Amino acid sequence: MAYFSSPVPSREFLWDVFQRVDQDRSGYITADELQRALSNGTWTPFNPETVRLMIGMFDKQNRGAINFEDFGALWKYVTDWQACFRSFDRDSSGNIDLNELKSALTAFGYRLSDHLVSQMFRKFDRFGKGTILFDDFIQCCIVLHTLTSAFRQFDTDQDGVITIHYEQFLNMVFSIKI
């Protein structure tokens, strides 16, 4: 969706885009419709898992699809991520390398070991080319934020250490929307 280049689009512009993406004219955009409309800048399909996560974040009615109002919020979310991605893509390659990911995570306030950042990098380097594409960067950041939020519910003194029972752990894992 090359449409995401406009900084502050008008409501009419967004409505026009929404209607083009809503191919079945249901008044809702499904993950499949959104995935077909999005572009990660590499002529490859947008990561379906990232699309599913984003639909889940903005689907206020739990329908598995977003309406026009949700679409406006998602539009802003994606354009904000584009700006963020570009700011960390220091060599303007259109992807994030390991050092750029480390810089991004540090700037976001995460204090992670090099080993863990490398492990995350390998997980989100979907094509195994030593780079993370725009859509995979979004997914990486969403997953890290979601897991951190779940951890913090148990880290009441904010020292980075929790003690939980196995069933609490399973409950935490199964309740996370990722």
PDB file of C-alpha atoms in Angstrom:
ATOM      1  CA  MET A   1       0.000   0.000   0.000  1.00  0.00           C
ATOM      2  CA  ALA A   2       2.021   2.897  -1.238  1.00  0.00           C
ATOM      3  CA  TYR A   3      -0.801   4.984   0.168  1.00  0.00           C
ATOM      4  CA  PHE A   4       0.973   5.183   3.538  1.00  0.00           C
ATOM      5  CA  SER A   5       3.321   7.930   2.387  1.00  0.00           C
ATOM      6  CA  SER A   6       0.938  10.822   3.101  1.00  0.00           C
ATOM      7  CA  PRO A   7       1.697  12.430   6.524  1.00  0.00           C
ATOM      8  CA  VAL A   8      -1.749  13.700   7.571  1.00  0.00           C
ATOM      9  CA  PRO A   9      -4.345  12.569   5.067  1.00  0.00           C
ATOM     10  CA  SER A  10      -7.819  14.025   4.890  1.00  0.00           C
ATOM     11  CA  ARG A  11     -10.828  11.988   5.947  1.00  0.00           C
ATOM     12  CA  GLU A  12     -11.916  11.864   2.296  1.00  0.00           C
ATOM     13  CA  PHE A  13      -8.548  10.472   1.232  1.00  0.00           C
ATOM     14  CA  LEU A  14      -8.689   7.807   3.955  1.00  0.00           C
ATOM     15  CA  TRP A  15     -12.263   6.906   2.954  1.00  0.00           C
ATOM     16  CA  ASP A  16     -11.152   6.480  -0.667  1.00  0.00           C
ATOM     17  CA  VAL A  17      -8.287   4.210   0.406  1.00  0.00           C
ATOM     18  CA  PHE A  18     -10.574   2.287   2.790  1.00  0.00           C
ATOM     19  CA  GLN A  19     -13.043   1.609  -0.007  1.00  0.00           C
ATOM     20  CA  ARG A  20     -10.293   0.360  -2.327  1.00  0.00           C
ATOM     21  CA  VAL A  21      -8.937  -1.982   0.342  1.00  0.00           C
ATOM     22  CA  ASP A  22     -12.423  -3.231   1.344  1.00  0.00           C
ATOM     23  CA  GLN A  23     -12.693  -5.349  -1.786  1.00  0.00           C
ATOM     24  CA  ASP A  24     -15.825  -7.263  -0.739  1.00  0.00           C
ATOM     25  CA  ARG A  25     -17.610  -3.980   0.194  1.00  0.00           C
ATOM     26  CA  SER A  26     -18.501  -5.341   3.649  1.00  0.00           C
ATOM     27  CA  GLY A  27     -17.655  -2.097   5.445  1.00  0.00           C
ATOM     28  CA  TYR A  28     -14.810  -3.931   7.191  1.00  0.00           C
ATOM     29  CA  ILE A  29     -11.244  -4.719   6.214  1.00  0.00           C
ATOM     30  CA  THR A  30     -10.044  -8.242   6.936  1.00  0.00           C
ATOM     31  CA  ALA A  31      -6.440  -9.271   7.511  1.00  0.00           C
ATOM     32  CA  ASP A  32      -6.344 -10.769   3.997  1.00  0.00           C
ATOM     33  CA  GLU A  33      -7.607  -7.546   2.411  1.00  0.00           C
ATOM     34  CA  LEU A  34      -5.165  -5.456   4.425  1.00  0.00           C
ATOM     35  CA  GLN A  35      -2.243  -7.731   3.620  1.00  0.00           C
ATOM     36  CA  ARG A  36      -2.928  -7.441  -0.124  1.00  0.00           C
ATOM     37  CA  ALA A  37      -2.984  -3.642   0.199  1.00  0.00           C
ATOM     38  CA  LEU A  38       0.162  -3.166   2.294  1.00  0.00           C
ATOM     39  CA  SER A  39       3.693  -2.936   0.978  1.00  0.00           C
ATOM     40  CA  ASN A  40       6.861  -3.401   2.963  1.00  0.00           C
ATOM     41  CA  GLY A  41       8.858  -1.629   0.282  1.00  0.00           C
ATOM     42  CA  THR A  42      10.472  -4.774  -1.149  1.00  0.00           C
ATOM     43  CA  TRP A  43       7.800  -6.053  -3.544  1.00  0.00           C
ATOM     44  CA  THR A  44       7.204  -8.994  -1.224  1.00  0.00           C
ATOM     45  CA  PRO A  45       3.881  -9.552   0.549  1.00  0.00           C
ATOM     46  CA  PHE A  46       3.500  -7.904   3.937  1.00  0.00           C
ATOM     47  CA  ASN A  47       4.060 -10.430   6.715  1.00  0.00           C
ATOM     48  CA  PRO A  48       0.634 -12.033   7.407  1.00  0.00           C
ATOM     49  CA  GLU A  49       1.485 -12.420  11.096  1.00  0.00           C
ATOM     50  CA  THR A  50       2.203  -8.689  11.413  1.00  0.00           C
ATOM     51  CA  VAL A  51      -1.094  -7.896   9.685  1.00  0.00           C
ATOM     52  CA  ARG A  52      -2.944 -10.259  12.048  1.00  0.00           C
ATOM     53  CA  LEU A  53      -1.345  -8.559  15.065  1.00  0.00           C
ATOM     54  CA  MET A  54      -2.279  -5.097  13.800  1.00  0.00           C
ATOM     55  CA  ILE A  55      -5.875  -6.095  13.021  1.00  0.00           C
ATOM     56  CA  GLY A  56      -6.093  -7.545  16.537  1.00  0.00           C
ATOM     57  CA  MET A  57      -4.805  -4.306  18.054  1.00  0.00           C
ATOM     58  CA  PHE A  58      -7.320  -2.079  16.246  1.00  0.00           C
ATOM     59  CA  ASP A  59     -10.332  -4.395  16.020  1.00  0.00           C
ATOM     60  CA  LYS A  60     -12.423  -2.785  18.768  1.00  0.00           C
ATOM     61  CA  GLN A  61     -15.442  -5.034  18.084  1.00  0.00           C
ATOM     62  CA  ASN A  62     -13.510  -8.353  18.033  1.00  0.00           C
ATOM     63  CA  ARG A  63     -14.806  -9.196  14.546  1.00  0.00           C
ATOM     64  CA  GLY A  64     -11.460 -10.147  13.051  1.00  0.00           C
ATOM     65  CA  ALA A  65     -11.744  -7.064  10.834  1.00  0.00           C
ATOM     66  CA  ILE A  66     -11.565  -3.296  11.215  1.00  0.00           C
ATOM     67  CA  ASN A  67     -14.108  -0.627  10.336  1.00  0.00           C
ATOM     68  CA  PHE A  68     -13.336   2.801   8.887  1.00  0.00           C
ATOM     69  CA  GLU A  69     -12.647   4.427  12.272  1.00  0.00           C
ATOM     70  CA  ASP A  70     -10.283   1.593  13.241  1.00  0.00           C
ATOM     71  CA  PHE A  71      -8.614   1.956   9.834  1.00  0.00           C
ATOM     72  CA  GLY A  72      -7.854   5.626  10.520  1.00  0.00           C
ATOM     73  CA  ALA A  73      -6.104   4.673  13.771  1.00  0.00           C
ATOM     74  CA  LEU A  74      -4.227   1.853  12.026  1.00  0.00           C
ATOM     75  CA  TRP A  75      -3.163   4.274   9.271  1.00  0.00           C
ATOM     76  CA  LYS A  76      -1.613   6.598  11.858  1.00  0.00           C
ATOM     77  CA  TYR A  77       0.034   3.643  13.598  1.00  0.00           C
ATOM     78  CA  VAL A  78       1.652   2.398  10.379  1.00  0.00           C
ATOM     79  CA  THR A  79       2.820   5.864   9.295  1.00  0.00           C
ATOM     80  CA  ASP A  80       4.333   6.422  12.756  1.00  0.00           C
ATOM     81  CA  TRP A  81       6.156   3.086  12.432  1.00  0.00           C
ATOM     82  CA  GLN A  82       7.374   4.107   8.961  1.00  0.00           C
ATOM     83  CA  ALA A  83       8.944   7.244  10.381  1.00  0.00           C
ATOM     84  CA  CYS A  84      10.471   5.270  13.235  1.00  0.00           C
ATOM     85  CA  PHE A  85      11.810   2.602  10.875  1.00  0.00           C
ATOM     86  CA  ARG A  86      13.363   5.192   8.569  1.00  0.00           C
ATOM     87  CA  SER A  87      15.043   6.935  11.501  1.00  0.00           C
ATOM     88  CA  PHE A  88      16.828   3.707  12.495  1.00  0.00           C
ATOM     89  CA  ASP A  89      17.563   2.600   8.913  1.00  0.00           C
ATOM     90  CA  ARG A  90      20.672   4.771   8.998  1.00  0.00           C
ATOM     91  CA  ASP A  91      22.086   3.535   5.708  1.00  0.00           C
ATOM     92  CA  SER A  92      18.694   3.964   3.933  1.00  0.00           C
ATOM     93  CA  SER A  93      18.845   0.361   2.750  1.00  0.00           C
ATOM     94  CA  GLY A  94      15.128  -0.214   3.298  1.00  0.00           C
ATOM     95  CA  ASN A  95      15.804  -2.718   6.048  1.00  0.00           C
ATOM     96  CA  ILE A  96      17.232  -2.903   9.545  1.00  0.00           C
ATOM     97  CA  ASP A  97      20.493  -4.688  10.272  1.00  0.00           C
ATOM     98  CA  LEU A  98      21.573  -6.038  13.669  1.00  0.00           C
ATOM     99  CA  ASN A  99      23.300  -2.825  14.784  1.00  0.00           C
ATOM    100  CA  GLU A 100      20.326  -0.712  13.712  1.00  0.00           C
ATOM    101  CA  LEU A 101      17.999  -3.012  15.687  1.00  0.00           C
ATOM    102  CA  LYS A 102      20.225  -2.675  18.764  1.00  0.00           C
ATOM    103  CA  SER A 103      20.077   1.111  18.400  1.00  0.00           C
ATOM    104  CA  ALA A 104      16.293   1.067  18.036  1.00  0.00           C
ATOM    105  CA  LEU A 105      15.716  -1.150  21.078  1.00  0.00           C
ATOM    106  CA  THR A 106      18.090   0.939  23.178  1.00  0.00           C
ATOM    107  CA  ALA A 107      16.319   4.122  22.075  1.00  0.00           C
ATOM    108  CA  PHE A 108      13.004   2.501  23.086  1.00  0.00           C
ATOM    109  CA  GLY A 109      14.423   2.003  26.591  1.00  0.00           C
ATOM    110  CA  TYR A 110      15.203  -1.726  26.474  1.00  0.00           C
ATOM    111  CA  ARG A 111      18.388  -2.881  28.153  1.00  0.00           C
ATOM    112  CA  LEU A 112      18.955  -6.250  26.490  1.00  0.00           C
ATOM    113  CA  SER A 113      22.070  -8.374  26.174  1.00  0.00           C
ATOM    114  CA  ASP A 114      23.769  -8.664  22.798  1.00  0.00           C
ATOM    115  CA  HIS A 115      22.912 -12.378  22.841  1.00  0.00           C
ATOM    116  CA  LEU A 116      19.184 -11.697  23.273  1.00  0.00           C
ATOM    117  CA  VAL A 117      19.140  -8.973  20.607  1.00  0.00           C
ATOM    118  CA  SER A 118      20.912 -11.374  18.224  1.00  0.00           C
ATOM    119  CA  GLN A 119      18.360 -14.085  19.023  1.00  0.00           C
ATOM    120  CA  MET A 120      15.481 -11.656  18.381  1.00  0.00           C
ATOM    121  CA  PHE A 121      17.148 -10.544  15.174  1.00  0.00           C
ATOM    122  CA  ARG A 122      17.369 -14.132  13.907  1.00  0.00           C
ATOM    123  CA  LYS A 123      13.713 -14.726  14.803  1.00  0.00           C
ATOM    124  CA  PHE A 124      12.464 -11.685  12.869  1.00  0.00           C
ATOM    125  CA  ASP A 125      14.892 -11.992   9.936  1.00  0.00           C
ATOM    126  CA  ARG A 126      12.161 -13.834   8.053  1.00  0.00           C
ATOM    127  CA  PHE A 127      14.190 -14.518   4.913  1.00  0.00           C
ATOM    128  CA  GLY A 128      17.512 -15.260   6.659  1.00  0.00           C
ATOM    129  CA  LYS A 129      19.343 -12.500   4.791  1.00  0.00           C
ATOM    130  CA  GLY A 130      20.767 -10.655   7.800  1.00  0.00           C
ATOM    131  CA  THR A 131      18.121  -7.935   7.630  1.00  0.00           C
ATOM    132  CA  ILE A 132      14.730  -7.174   9.096  1.00  0.00           C
ATOM    133  CA  LEU A 133      12.151  -5.679   6.756  1.00  0.00           C
ATOM    134  CA  PHE A 134       9.672  -2.959   7.731  1.00  0.00           C
ATOM    135  CA  ASP A 135       6.772  -5.345   8.467  1.00  0.00           C
ATOM    136  CA  ASP A 136       8.978  -7.691  10.487  1.00  0.00           C
ATOM    137  CA  PHE A 137      10.346  -4.723  12.455  1.00  0.00           C
ATOM    138  CA  ILE A 138       6.793  -3.792  13.431  1.00  0.00           C
ATOM    139  CA  GLN A 139       6.110  -7.376  14.491  1.00  0.00           C
ATOM    140  CA  CYS A 140       9.347  -7.550  16.501  1.00  0.00           C
ATOM    141  CA  CYS A 141       8.481  -4.356  18.370  1.00  0.00           C
ATOM    142  CA  ILE A 142       4.859  -5.396  19.004  1.00  0.00           C
ATOM    143  CA  VAL A 143       5.918  -8.794  20.363  1.00  0.00           C
ATOM    144  CA  LEU A 144       8.631  -7.296  22.581  1.00  0.00           C
ATOM    145  CA  HIS A 145       6.239  -4.653  23.940  1.00  0.00           C
ATOM    146  CA  THR A 146       3.483  -7.216  24.569  1.00  0.00           C
ATOM    147  CA  LEU A 147       5.790  -9.646  26.365  1.00  0.00           C
ATOM    148  CA  THR A 148       7.315  -6.830  28.421  1.00  0.00           C
ATOM    149  CA  SER A 149       3.862  -5.623  29.484  1.00  0.00           C
ATOM    150  CA  ALA A 150       2.873  -9.152  30.542  1.00  0.00           C
ATOM    151  CA  PHE A 151       6.112  -9.511  32.523  1.00  0.00           C
ATOM    152  CA  ARG A 152       5.613  -6.145  34.241  1.00  0.00           C
ATOM    153  CA  GLN A 153       2.257  -7.251  35.643  1.00  0.00           C
ATOM    154  CA  PHE A 154       4.238  -9.619  37.896  1.00  0.00           C
ATOM    155  CA  ASP A 155       7.287  -7.364  38.351  1.00  0.00           C
ATOM    156  CA  THR A 156       5.608  -5.166  40.934  1.00  0.00           C
ATOM    157  CA  ASP A 157       8.856  -3.682  42.274  1.00  0.00           C
ATOM    158  CA  GLN A 158      10.200  -3.099  38.728  1.00  0.00           C
ATOM    159  CA  ASP A 159      13.528  -4.835  39.382  1.00  0.00           C
ATOM    160  CA  GLY A 160      13.400  -7.074  36.315  1.00  0.00           C
ATOM    161  CA  VAL A 161      12.871 -10.240  38.352  1.00  0.00           C
ATOM    162  CA  ILE A 162       9.653 -12.166  38.955  1.00  0.00           C
ATOM    163  CA  THR A 163       8.747 -15.306  40.856  1.00  0.00           C
ATOM    164  CA  ILE A 164       5.664 -17.059  39.566  1.00  0.00           C
ATOM    165  CA  HIS A 165       4.163 -20.515  39.719  1.00  0.00           C
ATOM    166  CA  TYR A 166       3.976 -22.669  36.623  1.00  0.00           C
ATOM    167  CA  GLU A 167       0.226 -22.154  36.287  1.00  0.00           C
ATOM    168  CA  GLN A 168       0.678 -18.361  36.574  1.00  0.00           C
ATOM    169  CA  PHE A 169       3.270 -18.560  33.804  1.00  0.00           C
ATOM    170  CA  LEU A 170       0.955 -20.593  31.563  1.00  0.00           C
ATOM    171  CA  ASN A 171      -1.934 -18.230  32.272  1.00  0.00           C
ATOM    172  CA  MET A 172       0.279 -15.271  31.369  1.00  0.00           C
ATOM    173  CA  VAL A 173       1.466 -16.898  28.125  1.00  0.00           C
ATOM    174  CA  PHE A 174      -1.969 -18.056  26.992  1.00  0.00           C
ATOM    175  CA  SER A 175      -3.588 -14.699  27.721  1.00  0.00           C
ATOM    176  CA  ILE A 176      -1.096 -12.711  25.621  1.00  0.00           C
ATOM    177  CA  LYS A 177      -2.478 -11.550  22.263  1.00  0.00           C
ATOM    178  CA  ILE A 178       0.486 -12.191  19.982  1.00  0.00           C
TER     179      ILE A 178
END
